[in-house]
Amino acid sequence: EAGVTQFPSHSVIEKGQTVTLRCDPISGHDNLYWYRRVMGKEIKFLLHFVKESKQDESGMPNNRFLAERTGGTYSTLKVQPAELEDSGVYFCASSQGNLNEQFFGPGTRLTVL
Amino acid sequence: GEDVEQSLFLSVREGDSSVINCTYTDSSSTYLYWYKQEPGAGLQLLTYIFSNMDMKQDQRLTVLLNKKDKHLSLRIADTQTGDSAIYFCAEMGGTALIFGKGTTLSVSS
């Protein structure tokens, strides 16, 4: 069974540009989460989808971040326009039920110059 | 607020035991977790403990939970060089995980 995959693995962009990160959860997992780790800090929750609906987006830092999960399968996280402080590793996770194990992808390392 | 605290670095020699400590603040957490991140890889769930347990052992791993002090620890017996990684303590806040900053474990031979 394929795990959670994320694309790209690395992205280097300039301040003001747009970047779109993609996450493919484990097939059949209704729950999809986005987390972010800024250098040296905690891994912070961004948002949670149940199927195609946003269940909780309380961790989204500001309106420059837009997450979608059309059709309830893969998800995208777009940052527009990117700022220096957006640099970090963006993790995606999926799970079958609310308290079940969350399976993490390898993350996308975003560097904003 | 909810904060998970853990020390940032731990260095041990191969064959020794490693103990990674963590404190959390949300006493209502049902589960507490330890995740491992190897270089270039995602987060892997190592083990978890239910909040009504004091201890859980799984091969070389022992998790101790002190609910009164909100203290969680992970002991790795006979630490190997392959155990070198970042270890994250986490609790469940609602449906999302709340992580500490991670402890980098360095194992020297």
Short mmCIF file of C-alpha atoms in Angstrom, two decimals:
data_model
loop_
_atom_site.label_atom_id
_atom_site.label_comp_id
_atom_site.label_asym_id
_atom_site.label_seq_id
_atom_site.Cartn_x
_atom_site.Cartn_y
_atom_site.Cartn_z
CA GLU A 1 0.00 0.00 0.00
CA ALA A 2 1.43 3.38 -1.00
CA GLY A 3 1.99 5.85 1.80
CA VAL A 4 1.31 9.57 1.85
CA THR A 5 3.18 11.29 -0.94
CA GLN A 6 4.03 14.95 -1.32
CA PHE A 7 5.24 16.98 -4.25
CA PRO A 8 7.63 18.65 -4.70
CA SER A 9 10.17 17.49 -2.15
CA HIS A 10 11.92 20.86 -2.31
CA SER A 11 10.92 24.24 -3.63
CA VAL A 12 12.99 27.40 -3.75
CA ILE A 13 11.16 30.57 -4.74
CA GLU A 14 11.57 34.30 -4.42
CA LYS A 15 9.55 36.47 -2.13
CA GLY A 16 6.32 37.49 -3.83
CA GLN A 17 6.05 34.40 -6.00
CA THR A 18 3.40 31.72 -5.77
CA VAL A 19 3.97 28.10 -4.84
CA THR A 20 1.56 25.17 -4.80
CA LEU A 21 2.26 22.10 -2.72
CA ARG A 22 0.48 18.83 -3.34
CA CYS A 23 -0.39 15.95 -1.04
CA ASP A 24 -1.74 12.56 -2.01
CA PRO A 25 -3.10 10.77 1.07
CA ILE A 26 -3.36 7.05 1.55
CA SER A 27 -6.20 5.76 -0.59
CA GLY A 28 -9.45 5.61 1.34
CA HIS A 29 -8.37 7.97 4.12
CA ASP A 30 -11.05 10.59 4.65
CA ASN A 31 -8.96 12.75 6.97
CA LEU A 32 -6.17 14.88 5.55
CA TYR A 33 -4.05 17.26 7.59
CA TRP A 34 -1.47 19.91 6.79
CA TYR A 35 1.26 20.80 9.28
CA ARG A 36 4.26 23.09 9.06
CA ARG A 37 7.62 23.17 10.80
CA VAL A 38 9.45 26.44 10.70
CA MET A 39 13.20 26.07 11.36
CA GLY A 40 13.92 25.16 14.97
CA LYS A 41 10.31 25.39 16.06
CA GLU A 42 7.43 23.05 16.68
CA ILE A 43 5.49 21.25 14.01
CA LYS A 44 2.32 23.31 13.88
CA PHE A 45 -1.11 22.26 12.70
CA LEU A 46 -2.48 24.23 9.75
CA LEU A 47 -5.76 22.61 8.80
CA HIS A 48 -7.81 19.44 8.62
CA PHE A 49 -10.03 18.14 5.83
CA VAL A 50 -12.69 15.50 6.17
CA LYS A 51 -13.19 14.36 2.62
CA GLU A 52 -13.52 17.62 0.66
CA SER A 53 -14.70 19.75 3.59
CA LYS A 54 -12.50 21.91 5.79
CA GLN A 55 -13.13 20.62 9.29
CA ASP A 56 -10.71 22.91 11.08
CA GLU A 57 -8.55 25.63 9.55
CA SER A 58 -7.68 27.39 12.79
CA GLY A 59 -3.95 26.94 12.21
CA MET A 60 -3.77 28.71 8.86
CA PRO A 61 -1.46 31.69 9.44
CA ASN A 62 -3.16 34.22 7.14
CA ASN A 63 -5.11 34.62 3.92
CA ARG A 64 -2.02 34.13 1.77
CA PHE A 65 -2.52 30.41 2.35
CA LEU A 66 -5.23 28.55 0.47
CA ALA A 67 -5.88 24.83 0.83
CA GLU A 68 -8.18 22.80 -1.35
CA ARG A 69 -9.23 19.19 -1.59
CA THR A 70 -11.56 19.00 -4.54
CA GLY A 71 -13.17 15.59 -4.87
CA GLY A 72 -11.89 14.54 -1.48
CA THR A 73 -8.75 12.89 -2.79
CA TYR A 74 -5.51 14.83 -3.11
CA SER A 75 -5.02 18.25 -1.59
CA THR A 76 -3.13 21.36 -2.60
CA LEU A 77 -1.76 24.14 -0.43
CA LYS A 78 -1.06 27.37 -2.26
CA VAL A 79 0.96 30.22 -0.85
CA GLN A 80 0.43 33.51 -2.67
CA PRO A 81 2.39 35.72 -2.42
CA ALA A 82 5.13 33.91 -0.51
CA GLU A 83 6.99 35.74 2.25
CA LEU A 84 10.36 34.95 3.86
CA GLU A 85 8.71 33.68 7.05
CA ASP A 86 6.84 31.01 5.05
CA SER A 87 10.06 29.02 4.71
CA GLY A 88 9.90 25.66 6.43
CA VAL A 89 8.88 22.06 5.95
CA TYR A 90 5.24 21.43 5.11
CA PHE A 91 3.96 18.01 6.15
CA CYS A 92 0.79 16.31 5.08
CA ALA A 93 -0.82 13.46 6.99
CA SER A 94 -3.86 11.29 6.52
CA SER A 95 -5.90 9.02 8.74
CA GLN A 96 -8.93 6.78 8.64
CA GLY A 97 -10.71 8.00 11.77
CA ASN A 98 -10.47 10.85 14.26
CA LEU A 99 -8.24 9.23 16.85
CA ASN A 100 -6.53 6.79 14.53
CA GLU A 101 -2.89 6.98 13.61
CA GLN A 102 -1.97 9.83 11.33
CA PHE A 103 0.39 8.73 8.59
CA PHE A 104 2.80 11.42 7.49
CA GLY A 105 4.34 12.18 4.16
CA PRO A 106 8.02 13.06 3.74
CA GLY A 107 7.27 16.78 3.66
CA THR A 108 7.99 19.58 1.22
CA ARG A 109 10.88 21.87 2.13
CA LEU A 110 9.99 25.39 1.05
CA THR A 111 12.65 28.07 0.90
CA VAL A 112 11.60 31.64 0.21
CA LEU A 113 14.48 33.94 -0.73
CA GLY B 1 -2.61 27.44 25.77
CA GLU B 2 -1.32 24.03 24.82
CA ASP B 3 2.43 23.61 24.76
CA VAL B 4 4.60 20.54 24.51
CA GLU B 5 8.16 21.00 25.75
CA GLN B 6 11.16 18.78 25.20
CA SER B 7 14.92 19.16 25.33
CA LEU B 8 16.52 19.83 21.96
CA PHE B 9 19.56 17.56 21.94
CA LEU B 10 20.72 14.27 23.41
CA SER B 11 24.00 12.54 22.70
CA VAL B 12 24.69 8.94 23.74
CA ARG B 13 27.14 6.17 22.99
CA GLU B 14 26.07 3.05 21.14
CA GLY B 15 24.80 0.43 23.55
CA ASP B 16 23.77 2.93 26.21
CA SER B 17 20.17 3.75 27.08
CA SER B 18 18.62 7.00 25.84
CA VAL B 19 15.91 8.83 27.74
CA ILE B 20 14.00 11.61 26.04
CA ASN B 21 11.72 13.68 28.23
CA CYS B 22 8.64 15.72 27.42
CA THR B 23 6.12 17.82 29.32
CA TYR B 24 2.67 18.66 28.08
CA THR B 25 -0.06 20.95 29.33
CA ASP B 26 -3.42 19.53 28.24
CA SER B 27 -4.50 17.12 30.95
CA SER B 28 -7.47 16.02 28.85
CA SER B 29 -5.29 14.44 26.16
CA THR B 30 -6.46 10.88 25.60
CA TYR B 31 -3.36 9.69 23.80
CA LEU B 32 0.26 10.79 23.88
CA TYR B 33 2.63 9.95 21.07
CA TRP B 34 6.24 9.61 20.14
CA TYR B 35 7.16 10.20 16.50
CA LYS B 36 10.54 9.65 14.88
CA GLN B 37 11.91 11.56 11.90
CA GLU B 38 14.95 10.19 10.13
CA PRO B 39 16.89 12.46 7.74
CA GLY B 40 14.95 13.09 4.54
CA ALA B 41 11.96 11.08 5.73
CA GLY B 42 8.53 11.86 7.10
CA LEU B 43 7.31 11.41 10.62
CA GLN B 44 6.93 7.83 11.69
CA LEU B 45 4.76 6.89 14.66
CA LEU B 46 7.04 5.03 17.07
CA THR B 47 4.66 4.35 19.89
CA TYR B 48 1.78 5.85 21.82
CA ILE B 49 0.33 5.54 25.28
CA PHE B 50 -3.25 5.83 26.43
CA SER B 51 -3.70 8.38 29.19
CA ASN B 52 -4.92 5.84 31.76
CA MET B 53 -1.66 3.88 31.51
CA ASP B 54 1.56 4.52 33.45
CA MET B 55 3.90 2.54 31.28
CA LYS B 56 4.06 0.85 27.93
CA GLN B 57 6.87 -1.36 26.72
CA ASP B 58 7.49 -2.34 23.13
CA GLN B 59 10.74 -4.21 22.49
CA ARG B 60 13.56 -1.68 23.12
CA LEU B 61 11.13 1.16 23.76
CA THR B 62 9.62 2.04 27.13
CA VAL B 63 7.19 4.90 27.55
CA LEU B 64 6.49 6.28 31.02
CA LEU B 65 3.61 8.62 31.74
CA ASN B 66 3.21 10.69 34.89
CA LYS B 67 -0.19 12.32 34.54
CA LYS B 68 0.11 14.27 37.78
CA ASP B 69 3.23 16.06 36.55
CA LYS B 70 2.18 15.89 32.86
CA HIS B 71 5.49 14.27 32.08
CA LEU B 72 6.14 11.75 29.34
CA SER B 73 9.39 9.97 28.64
CA LEU B 74 10.75 7.62 26.00
CA ARG B 75 13.52 5.22 26.91
CA ILE B 76 15.44 3.45 24.17
CA ALA B 77 17.43 0.51 25.46
CA ASP B 78 20.69 -0.57 23.79
CA THR B 79 20.71 2.50 21.54
CA GLN B 80 22.03 1.87 18.04
CA THR B 81 23.45 4.25 15.43
CA GLY B 82 20.27 3.68 13.43
CA ASP B 83 18.32 5.29 16.25
CA SER B 84 19.89 8.65 15.38
CA ALA B 85 16.95 10.85 14.43
CA ILE B 86 14.68 13.60 15.70
CA TYR B 87 12.09 12.41 18.21
CA PHE B 88 8.87 14.36 18.63
CA CYS B 89 6.53 14.15 21.56
CA ALA B 90 2.92 14.92 20.65
CA GLU B 91 -0.52 15.09 22.20
CA MET B 92 -3.89 15.16 20.54
CA GLY B 93 -5.62 18.54 20.67
CA GLY B 94 -9.04 18.00 19.20
CA THR B 95 -8.27 16.06 16.02
CA ALA B 96 -4.90 17.63 15.35
CA LEU B 97 -1.57 16.69 16.86
CA ILE B 98 0.31 19.19 19.00
CA PHE B 99 4.03 18.62 18.77
CA GLY B 100 7.08 19.59 20.75
CA LYS B 101 10.12 21.04 19.00
CA GLY B 102 11.77 17.67 18.73
CA THR B 103 14.83 16.14 20.40
CA THR B 104 17.76 15.38 18.13
CA LEU B 105 19.32 12.10 19.27
CA SER B 106 22.91 11.58 18.22
CA VAL B 107 24.40 8.12 18.72
CA SER B 108 28.16 7.69 18.51
CA SER B 109 29.91 4.37 18.02
#
